[in-house]
XYZ file of C-alpha atoms in Angstrom:
701
model
C 88.492 8.992 166.327
C 87.349 7.437 163.061
C 90.122 7.342 160.430
C 89.073 7.945 156.868
C 89.883 4.974 154.605
C 92.893 5.299 152.398
C 91.839 5.425 148.833
C 93.622 5.343 145.509
C 92.634 4.931 141.829
C 95.263 3.491 139.638
C 96.488 0.691 137.342
C 97.300 -2.883 138.303
C 98.285 -5.135 135.415
C 95.569 -4.913 132.738
C 93.015 -3.402 135.135
C 91.958 -0.116 136.593
C 91.627 -0.611 140.371
C 90.033 1.302 143.152
C 91.896 0.703 146.379
C 90.417 1.135 149.793
C 92.733 0.414 152.769
C 94.956 -1.635 150.621
C 92.116 -3.764 149.104
C 92.054 -3.349 145.310
C 88.784 -3.803 143.372
C 88.961 -3.988 139.539
C 86.885 -1.307 137.825
C 85.553 -1.178 134.367
C 84.909 2.438 133.518
C 81.591 2.785 131.741
C 81.745 6.541 131.273
C 79.629 9.159 129.532
C 80.850 12.537 128.377
C 78.793 15.567 129.452
C 79.992 19.201 129.526
C 78.792 21.151 132.489
C 79.306 24.352 130.482
C 76.828 23.161 127.796
C 74.016 22.191 130.225
C 71.925 24.646 132.302
C 72.820 24.170 135.965
C 69.165 23.446 136.738
C 69.462 20.246 134.659
C 72.850 18.943 135.814
C 71.342 16.460 138.303
C 68.670 15.286 135.829
C 71.215 14.551 133.096
C 73.573 12.685 135.460
C 70.690 10.632 136.841
C 69.789 9.618 133.257
C 73.410 8.654 132.587
C 73.533 6.520 135.770
C 70.183 4.869 134.907
C 71.609 3.999 131.435
C 74.247 1.919 133.223
C 77.187 4.378 133.304
C 79.397 4.595 136.385
C 81.659 7.481 135.404
C 81.282 11.033 134.239
C 83.799 12.538 131.847
C 84.050 16.297 131.204
C 86.293 18.759 129.560
C 87.161 22.020 131.250
C 86.883 24.931 128.794
C 89.599 27.416 129.744
C 88.129 30.281 127.817
C 84.814 29.789 129.601
C 86.516 30.455 132.965
C 89.042 33.156 131.854
C 87.230 35.138 129.160
C 89.127 38.311 130.092
C 92.887 37.914 130.668
C 93.557 37.321 134.333
C 89.900 37.399 135.367
C 88.512 34.034 136.509
C 84.947 32.784 136.983
C 84.231 29.563 138.810
C 80.963 30.514 140.433
C 78.369 31.922 138.067
C 75.778 29.939 136.082
C 77.316 26.835 134.443
C 80.795 27.829 135.770
C 80.840 26.016 139.154
C 82.885 22.955 138.300
C 83.289 22.025 141.990
C 79.518 21.838 142.368
C 79.227 19.586 139.243
C 81.904 17.205 140.428
C 80.388 17.043 143.919
C 77.036 16.287 142.371
C 78.534 13.339 140.439
C 80.118 12.085 143.655
C 76.799 12.292 145.499
C 75.285 10.056 142.802
C 78.082 7.519 143.225
C 79.843 8.156 139.988
C 83.610 8.542 139.358
C 84.877 11.538 137.319
C 87.480 11.836 134.523
C 88.560 15.436 134.248
C 89.918 16.765 130.977
C 91.301 20.240 131.602
C 93.165 20.762 128.351
C 94.636 23.313 128.110
C 93.395 22.621 124.553
C 90.193 20.531 124.359
C 88.817 20.798 120.777
C 85.239 19.769 121.715
C 83.854 21.819 118.799
C 84.062 24.717 121.287
C 85.310 28.181 120.250
C 89.095 28.000 119.613
C 89.267 24.561 121.209
C 88.858 26.095 124.663
C 91.903 28.368 124.385
C 91.096 32.046 125.391
C 90.747 34.405 122.497
C 92.893 37.048 124.219
C 95.843 34.660 123.633
C 95.762 35.616 119.975
C 96.817 39.157 120.868
C 100.081 37.663 122.253
C 100.426 35.398 119.299
C 100.026 38.172 116.702
C 102.036 40.808 118.539
C 104.684 38.755 120.309
C 104.822 35.591 118.243
C 103.732 33.416 121.148
C 103.183 29.804 120.086
C 100.238 28.072 121.713
C 100.233 24.331 122.339
C 104.057 24.262 122.543
C 106.716 24.693 125.227
C 106.783 28.433 124.609
C 107.471 29.827 128.107
C 104.918 32.617 127.750
C 102.147 30.143 126.731
C 103.075 27.744 129.528
C 103.042 30.679 131.967
C 99.377 31.321 131.025
C 98.643 27.554 131.432
C 100.254 27.534 134.801
C 98.285 30.594 135.911
C 94.966 29.014 134.880
C 95.779 25.602 136.405
C 96.885 27.353 139.618
C 93.294 28.591 139.933
C 91.662 25.368 138.735
C 93.645 22.517 140.332
C 93.454 23.684 143.982
C 89.649 23.272 143.597
C 90.084 19.839 142.123
C 92.693 18.381 144.542
C 90.290 17.864 147.500
C 88.041 16.066 145.027
C 90.597 13.440 143.926
C 89.810 9.833 144.804
C 92.790 9.783 147.176
C 91.221 12.683 149.098
C 87.781 11.090 149.331
C 86.337 12.557 146.136
C 85.360 11.117 142.726
C 88.105 12.371 140.356
C 89.908 9.265 139.251
C 91.985 10.467 136.248
C 93.113 13.742 134.692
C 93.779 14.068 130.981
C 96.473 16.370 129.566
C 96.026 18.088 126.201
C 93.863 16.410 123.523
C 94.509 14.574 120.265
C 97.916 16.199 120.038
C 99.173 13.926 117.285
C 97.101 15.894 114.769
C 98.992 18.996 115.739
C 102.540 18.042 116.810
C 104.797 15.285 118.074
C 104.604 14.789 121.884
C 107.483 12.344 121.953
C 109.640 14.399 119.607
C 109.791 18.128 119.038
C 107.189 18.932 121.669
C 108.174 16.466 124.392
C 109.265 19.465 126.501
C 105.729 20.806 126.260
C 104.221 17.588 127.684
C 106.959 17.279 130.353
C 106.217 20.778 131.507
C 102.427 20.240 131.601
C 102.943 17.121 133.702
C 105.210 18.995 136.063
C 102.591 21.738 136.527
C 99.783 19.261 137.004
C 101.685 17.225 139.585
C 102.763 20.310 141.485
C 99.109 21.196 141.999
C 97.518 17.771 142.206
C 100.227 15.690 143.940
C 102.347 12.749 142.660
C 99.709 9.990 142.781
C 96.925 11.083 140.468
C 96.649 9.040 137.247
C 97.463 11.191 134.220
C 96.335 10.169 130.756
C 96.261 11.355 127.163
C 94.011 10.458 124.253
C 94.393 10.317 120.504
C 93.850 8.044 117.500
C 95.315 4.569 117.795
C 97.972 5.214 115.078
C 99.071 8.407 116.715
C 99.377 6.621 120.013
C 101.490 3.833 118.464
C 103.808 6.470 116.872
C 104.064 8.435 120.109
C 102.682 11.580 118.423
C 99.940 12.362 120.962
C 101.395 10.975 124.136
C 104.515 10.286 126.212
C 105.535 7.159 128.123
C 104.754 8.788 131.456
C 101.049 9.057 130.513
C 98.552 6.248 130.042
C 97.372 6.547 126.371
C 93.654 6.156 125.624
C 92.049 5.783 122.184
C 89.451 7.765 120.252
C 87.369 6.076 117.526
C 84.042 6.065 115.789
C 81.702 3.051 115.517
C 81.838 3.315 111.746
C 82.856 -0.259 110.759
C 82.441 -3.727 112.281
C 83.573 -3.846 115.837
C 85.184 -7.256 115.642
C 87.315 -6.177 112.740
C 88.050 -2.578 113.716
C 88.301 -2.302 117.532
C 90.946 -5.008 118.202
C 93.415 -3.358 115.845
C 92.857 0.052 117.503
C 93.310 -1.401 121.012
C 96.400 -3.304 119.922
C 98.039 -0.213 118.457
C 97.583 1.782 121.660
C 98.681 -1.163 123.753
C 102.065 -1.059 121.977
C 102.580 2.405 123.527
C 101.242 1.469 126.962
C 103.159 -1.835 127.060
C 100.107 -3.566 128.331
C 97.929 -1.819 130.880
C 94.229 -1.333 130.857
C 92.312 -0.768 127.649
C 90.598 2.611 127.596
C 88.486 4.119 124.769
C 88.315 7.758 125.866
C 85.982 8.769 123.060
C 83.561 6.328 121.412
C 81.687 8.755 119.293
C 77.987 8.227 119.779
C 77.105 10.493 116.851
C 78.546 13.681 115.459
C 78.150 17.442 115.432
C 76.244 19.493 112.834
C 77.356 22.436 110.783
C 75.779 25.391 109.035
C 76.879 24.173 105.585
C 76.243 20.949 103.660
C 78.903 18.438 104.703
C 78.451 14.875 103.692
C 80.839 13.469 106.350
C 79.187 15.432 109.159
C 75.626 14.544 108.083
C 76.427 10.885 107.646
C 77.895 10.402 111.081
C 75.208 12.536 112.808
C 72.701 10.036 111.403
C 74.894 7.026 112.136
C 72.965 3.820 112.881
C 72.263 3.219 116.515
C 72.941 -0.484 115.930
C 76.602 0.302 115.166
C 77.059 2.056 118.499
C 75.441 -0.818 120.378
C 77.695 -3.285 118.528
C 80.885 -1.465 119.674
C 79.664 -1.047 123.282
C 78.829 -4.745 123.374
C 82.355 -5.539 122.159
C 83.999 -3.457 124.861
C 81.729 -4.796 127.649
C 82.472 -8.346 126.532
C 86.268 -7.680 126.647
C 86.091 -5.749 129.945
C 87.588 -2.681 128.222
C 86.803 0.710 129.703
C 85.106 3.252 127.458
C 83.502 6.669 127.329
C 80.464 7.479 125.206
C 81.307 10.793 123.561
C 78.707 12.184 124.016
C 76.275 10.623 126.494
C 74.504 14.074 126.505
C 75.690 16.769 124.141
C 73.863 19.854 125.306
C 73.926 23.279 123.707
C 76.431 25.884 122.519
C 74.615 28.756 124.143
C 75.706 32.276 123.236
C 78.613 32.497 120.816
C 80.583 29.442 122.066
C 80.224 27.293 118.956
C 83.459 26.593 117.006
C 84.266 26.583 113.365
C 85.318 23.368 111.743
C 88.771 22.682 110.358
C 89.669 24.042 106.979
C 88.252 21.976 104.119
C 88.715 22.168 100.353
C 85.930 23.266 98.043
C 85.358 22.219 94.443
C 86.966 25.478 93.425
C 90.246 24.541 95.131
C 89.688 27.148 97.890
C 89.562 26.392 101.567
C 86.802 27.429 103.930
C 85.579 26.979 107.450
C 82.110 25.906 108.240
C 80.539 26.670 111.597
C 79.066 24.361 114.271
C 75.410 24.808 115.070
C 74.227 26.034 118.460
C 72.639 22.698 119.015
C 75.237 20.168 120.280
C 72.730 17.352 120.354
C 75.423 15.129 118.823
C 72.730 12.465 118.203
C 73.692 11.231 121.667
C 71.705 8.651 123.629
C 70.329 11.540 125.795
C 69.070 14.241 123.481
C 69.645 17.960 123.825
C 66.385 18.348 125.730
C 66.856 15.195 127.871
C 64.767 12.720 125.846
C 65.879 9.470 124.372
C 68.213 9.954 121.363
C 67.674 7.899 118.176
C 70.043 6.698 115.494
C 69.511 7.116 111.751
C 68.091 3.565 111.680
C 65.362 4.498 114.160
C 66.960 2.625 117.069
C 66.457 4.153 120.536
C 70.063 4.477 121.556
C 69.304 5.150 125.213
C 66.963 2.148 125.629
C 69.267 -0.226 123.674
C 72.315 0.755 125.678
C 70.468 0.496 128.983
C 69.315 -3.003 128.131
C 72.771 -3.981 127.009
C 74.496 -2.761 130.119
C 71.900 -4.503 132.320
C 72.950 -7.753 130.680
C 76.599 -7.184 131.584
C 76.000 -6.177 135.169
C 78.540 -7.809 137.550
C 77.151 -10.108 140.290
C 78.295 -7.690 142.997
C 76.815 -4.588 141.273
C 73.313 -3.379 142.192
C 70.570 -3.325 139.573
C 70.474 -0.306 137.283
C 68.860 2.713 138.877
C 65.362 3.549 137.618
C 65.183 6.015 134.715
C 63.910 9.455 135.690
C 60.523 10.525 134.368
C 60.563 12.012 130.848
C 61.513 15.696 130.802
C 58.684 18.257 130.805
C 58.499 20.460 127.784
C 55.735 22.888 126.927
C 54.177 24.911 124.151
C 53.781 28.622 124.774
C 51.402 30.897 122.819
C 51.416 34.467 121.746
C 48.669 36.631 120.291
C 49.503 35.917 116.659
C 47.866 33.536 114.264
C 47.986 29.935 115.466
C 49.452 31.062 118.759
C 52.556 32.556 117.198
C 54.500 35.230 119.049
C 54.806 38.216 116.690
C 57.904 40.382 117.099
C 56.272 43.691 116.366
C 59.049 46.022 117.530
C 61.962 46.528 115.084
C 65.080 48.501 116.020
C 67.957 48.770 113.525
C 71.322 47.914 115.101
C 72.836 50.836 113.172
C 70.469 53.393 114.776
C 72.598 56.089 116.400
C 70.740 55.812 119.784
C 71.179 52.073 119.860
C 74.882 52.333 119.132
C 75.208 55.007 121.770
C 73.543 52.681 124.361
C 75.579 49.590 123.445
C 78.899 51.041 122.415
C 81.907 52.241 124.342
C 83.942 53.744 121.492
C 87.678 53.276 121.495
C 90.307 54.879 119.315
C 91.973 52.401 116.974
C 95.647 52.109 116.134
C 97.005 54.722 113.817
C 98.103 51.843 111.561
C 94.496 50.828 110.915
C 91.854 48.529 112.274
C 92.731 45.657 114.630
C 90.913 42.449 115.457
C 88.533 42.093 118.387
C 91.090 40.124 120.424
C 93.272 43.259 120.639
C 90.364 44.871 122.432
C 89.940 42.095 124.969
C 86.774 40.832 123.256
C 86.059 37.100 123.275
C 83.150 36.916 120.879
C 80.198 38.660 119.376
C 80.322 41.601 116.940
C 82.972 44.134 116.212
C 81.895 47.585 114.951
C 84.429 49.767 113.125
C 83.932 53.356 112.063
C 86.212 55.203 109.708
C 86.331 58.944 109.269
C 88.716 60.233 106.541
C 91.888 61.954 107.665
C 94.982 63.214 105.777
C 96.292 59.633 105.220
C 95.640 59.128 101.498
C 97.421 60.523 98.494
C 97.373 64.335 98.081
C 95.066 63.972 95.130
C 92.548 61.942 97.214
C 92.828 64.282 100.177
C 92.065 67.292 98.076
C 89.295 65.759 96.123
C 86.564 66.902 98.466
C 84.748 65.562 101.492
C 82.871 62.642 99.956
C 84.035 59.552 101.815
C 84.158 57.221 98.864
C 86.314 59.418 96.634
C 89.780 58.128 95.703
C 92.849 59.531 94.015
C 92.901 60.235 90.299
C 95.741 57.698 89.933
C 93.655 55.065 91.607
C 90.664 56.070 89.552
C 92.627 55.667 86.367
C 93.827 52.199 87.352
C 90.341 50.958 88.184
C 88.561 52.495 85.221
C 90.463 50.091 82.993
C 89.154 47.100 85.042
C 85.812 48.161 86.462
C 82.713 49.714 85.143
C 82.773 53.512 84.925
C 82.623 55.306 88.334
C 83.099 52.289 90.678
C 86.000 50.990 92.743
C 86.730 48.115 95.098
C 86.443 48.451 98.776
C 88.675 45.672 100.091
C 88.418 44.416 103.634
C 90.439 41.758 105.421
C 87.817 40.443 107.762
C 86.515 37.368 109.605
C 83.703 36.234 109.543
C 80.505 37.992 108.395
C 80.479 41.594 107.291
C 77.951 44.387 106.832
C 78.964 47.821 105.434
C 77.375 51.208 105.525
C 78.388 54.604 104.205
C 76.929 56.844 106.932
C 73.321 55.680 107.093
C 73.241 54.048 103.655
C 73.541 50.259 103.599
C 76.118 49.141 100.984
C 76.382 45.450 101.760
C 74.161 43.005 103.619
C 75.724 40.437 105.888
C 77.720 37.758 104.040
C 77.537 34.290 105.667
C 80.967 32.676 105.714
C 84.695 33.254 105.547
C 86.359 31.842 102.424
C 90.076 31.283 102.205
C 92.252 31.085 99.089
C 94.834 28.476 98.308
C 97.129 27.475 101.195
C 94.351 28.865 103.443
C 95.423 32.381 102.873
C 92.779 34.842 103.920
C 92.145 37.005 100.822
C 90.430 40.402 100.851
C 86.695 40.606 101.035
C 85.640 42.907 98.187
C 82.610 44.931 97.401
C 82.173 47.328 94.468
C 81.165 50.812 95.577
C 80.473 54.139 93.782
C 83.683 56.109 93.572
C 82.015 59.497 93.742
C 79.178 58.628 96.165
C 77.695 61.720 97.687
C 74.643 61.858 99.925
C 73.634 63.553 103.083
C 76.094 63.144 106.014
C 78.315 60.771 104.036
C 81.278 61.537 106.223
C 82.027 58.054 107.633
C 82.214 54.417 106.755
C 80.755 51.794 109.193
C 81.767 48.127 109.053
C 80.156 45.520 111.274
C 82.008 42.213 111.547
C 80.439 39.182 113.228
C 82.497 36.430 114.835
C 80.888 33.055 113.907
C 83.270 30.733 115.729
C 87.003 30.092 115.817
C 88.330 26.822 114.572
C 88.572 24.176 117.315
C 90.545 21.647 115.330
C 93.733 22.444 113.494
C 96.354 20.114 112.049
C 100.120 20.484 112.426
C 101.756 23.432 110.737
C 102.867 22.597 107.181
C 104.019 24.526 104.135
C 100.673 23.677 102.567
C 98.787 26.147 104.776
C 99.326 29.787 105.278
C 100.639 30.563 108.822
C 97.833 32.985 109.324
C 95.267 30.199 109.087
C 96.316 28.987 112.537
C 95.711 32.337 114.130
C 91.949 32.545 113.860
C 91.433 36.144 114.910
C 88.108 37.798 114.313
C 87.171 41.282 113.175
C 89.206 43.276 110.713
C 92.852 43.973 110.164
C 92.994 45.917 106.848
C 90.803 48.131 104.674
C 91.570 49.579 101.232
C 89.586 51.866 99.032
C 90.772 51.546 95.473
C 94.546 51.678 95.864
C 94.520 53.624 99.135
C 94.972 51.902 102.475
C 92.665 53.384 105.112
C 94.782 53.796 108.224
C 94.317 56.656 110.770
C 90.773 57.757 111.612
C 89.373 54.454 112.892
C 87.199 53.930 115.980
C 86.194 50.585 117.495
C 83.110 49.534 119.357
C 82.912 46.081 121.078
C 79.465 44.472 120.860
C 79.956 41.174 122.715
C 76.198 40.698 123.214
C 76.878 37.714 125.503
C 73.498 38.658 126.948
C 71.040 41.548 127.123
C 70.847 41.615 130.962
C 72.264 45.143 131.079
C 69.305 46.439 129.138
C 66.747 44.250 131.031
C 66.430 41.812 128.189
C 64.943 44.429 125.922
C 66.313 46.624 123.112
C 67.287 50.252 123.645
C 64.950 52.923 122.272
C 65.951 54.050 118.751
C 66.370 57.649 117.699
C 63.573 57.146 115.121
C 60.796 54.597 115.536
C 60.349 52.498 112.380
C 57.875 50.022 111.050
C 58.745 46.371 110.440
C 59.580 47.019 106.766
C 61.049 50.464 106.969
C 64.741 49.760 107.622
C 67.476 47.684 106.108
C 70.419 45.878 107.604
C 70.884 43.967 110.856
C 67.999 44.722 113.191
C 66.596 43.695 116.586
C 63.037 42.360 116.565
C 61.220 42.157 119.912
C 58.081 40.415 121.035
C 56.366 39.331 124.254
C 54.359 36.394 125.542
C 53.025 35.061 128.810
C 53.893 32.010 130.866
C 51.143 31.147 133.309
C 52.579 28.164 135.226
C 55.926 27.057 136.431
C 58.222 27.340 133.329
C 59.218 24.243 131.363
C 61.794 23.695 128.653
C 60.667 24.536 125.105
C 61.989 25.106 121.604
C 62.126 28.517 119.962
C 61.209 27.730 116.335
C 61.713 30.089 113.383
C 59.953 28.196 110.580
C 56.735 30.222 111.039
C 58.472 33.437 110.005
C 60.728 34.894 107.320
C 63.863 34.702 109.411
C 67.223 34.039 107.796
C 70.129 34.166 110.219
C 70.985 35.796 113.524
C 71.003 35.430 117.268
C 68.153 34.910 119.721
C 67.725 36.184 123.300
C 65.101 35.090 125.817
C 64.670 37.496 128.806
C 68.272 38.570 128.031
C 69.756 35.056 127.908
C 71.608 34.365 124.679
C 70.139 31.057 123.320
C 72.554 30.943 120.371
C 72.557 31.391 116.613
C 70.041 30.312 114.002
C 70.466 29.960 110.243
C 67.848 28.930 107.717
C 70.430 27.226 105.485
C 71.950 25.263 108.375
C 72.181 21.511 107.894
C 70.314 20.962 111.186
C 67.329 22.159 113.159
C 65.913 25.572 112.371
C 65.184 26.121 116.078
C 66.912 26.716 119.403
C 66.600 24.844 122.647
C 65.255 27.198 125.364
C 65.789 25.837 128.919
C 63.236 26.574 131.650
C 65.878 28.590 133.507
C 65.658 31.232 130.748
C 61.895 31.644 131.195
C 59.859 33.185 134.034
C 56.251 33.233 135.155
C 54.381 36.190 133.642
C 55.635 38.281 130.819
C 58.647 37.022 128.803
C 60.623 38.996 126.233
C 62.068 37.350 123.064
C 64.597 39.338 120.932
C 66.137 38.324 117.645
C 69.083 40.132 116.171
C 68.342 39.269 112.556
C 71.466 39.907 110.479
C 69.920 39.793 107.010
C 66.160 40.621 107.322
C 64.083 40.431 104.189
C 62.918 43.603 102.584
C 59.434 44.765 103.549
C 59.131 42.489 106.612
C 55.510 41.888 107.539
C 53.715 40.852 110.727
C 53.339 37.306 109.316
C 57.077 37.190 108.630
C 57.992 38.479 112.093
C 56.539 35.428 113.873
C 58.162 32.754 116.002
C 56.646 29.912 117.935
C 57.485 28.052 121.137
C 56.876 24.303 120.881
C 57.498 21.237 123.002
C 59.105 19.464 119.981
C 61.738 20.732 117.644
C 61.065 21.408 114.026
C 62.046 19.096 111.148
C 65.694 18.838 110.110
C 66.397 20.626 106.942
C 67.150 18.206 104.040
């Protein structure tokens, strides 16, 4: 009987080594980060082949907890983009090692840093503290890892697989102190990981070099790796960073876990973000050359960025505005990252015009070890296509308009739930991960006696409240105050009061103040018996700094939806209903939009509306870009045959288009649907056009 060779990946002196039957071979990890959950499964092999051809020998990936456990206690490791085992086995088949980064927190510019949204219910109701040694939180971590790690263990190097290292947590020094107050958290994570993975797997952490030296983001039982950007001169910057981390590791191999190859993009103007997205390719090449020369292991973050399909994009950390307020911006659906392999699989370029992919491939070929084979040939360029509709210039015209607020549409999409008698609650209390939250309020006997007896008009308040506001506001108007995140639309019955507002603004100390709109106090019109409030989740913050007295505690608990509503001086409590509109896809309605109660023309309705059009694909589908610059679109979400491509926004500091993978298209008739949140008045056929092009549109200035 043939005995399988004994294998182990570990550390010997200053080297990583791969041992086979007692023979240790030094290994320099030349890794590239790619997230299986951001790449259509049909392209997994293509992107890994491109990474290998660039000269990389290792794949690094996060594991997004909330992607696998969207509903509490319900796990998915098999559907599209969820089969982690298949992804790891594919890397193994291509001869690449794997670094697995299962969090539980990952940042990654991914909604809530990969933590499940349902956790906020336990935080708000039971004061559970995430990313700490809180027993309830660690119980949830253990439950998730008990589902994940049994799939990973057979794929460890020691068991014949490619998984060489497992990272615990992520950049913890920004949030807490792993060697101090939260050492118990790290100790417990390590215990859970080793219980499931065995005693021999190499466990690591990663953080900034200064956090590593101070022990803030790691413990002495973990090998600390370093994160840094190629933003200075490598010879002056990198040695200091490596030296600081080495003081924690007491020697050991040098590992840059994240060498940022570019940066993410946001909806709002952000000088830091825009500068580093357009970072010079020459800078990245200089740093990689430095690490290759010193035989230091490194990971390009990202080698291929991919896409935040659906509603998985994050919000950024809180940043101060010129007015002294704090706000979150939101990450774009494109996670191209200006990486060496672009979102669609082509070569990525730096702001200096340098082809990052070609330059890095040439560089790594120069540093090939004598015993290593030549670099694998680069795959053929990816195939992208233009697709035409029957509109001017081949545009696809979205002729069908269906208001989201139409009663028949809400009846088809909504499963109404009674709200708490204390008032509205956020979407997480309803088990909703993302999308839109729809609240309906019908008046009950919960206001002052004067207000209750003032008639049936919804927006009528007590005489006392009326007196208070008349001194401050124009005659006959009052404030409707809502505590909401992130984007809100308001109707009184079928009358639109407020179009969608784009972002959440925080007051000083990051305290979420009320969102206010001025409304008629005595508004009366047909059927004005209820108030409808639509709140759109735009992304939970992925990156948060440690809790301090400078920030309001609520800023860490990034719930979405609504928690309070006031009309004048009266708090609206009982009488609320809730409808979850996750809109993760439109498969349940065959990729189309439900029939409305009243058919309307393109310019006949106001407020968030679905627009639908159709086009033909004659051959085998290819990737393409859905572009919005031909129409009057402002901001919303796009669906292709029911698949949620992501969000678009005209004012975004990035591409005004969405990557559409071939897996979302089909031969024959295809259906494109936009949920436009703020459609212009009097929409025309010309304004209701989109195009499908093989190249993305220009970046907005």
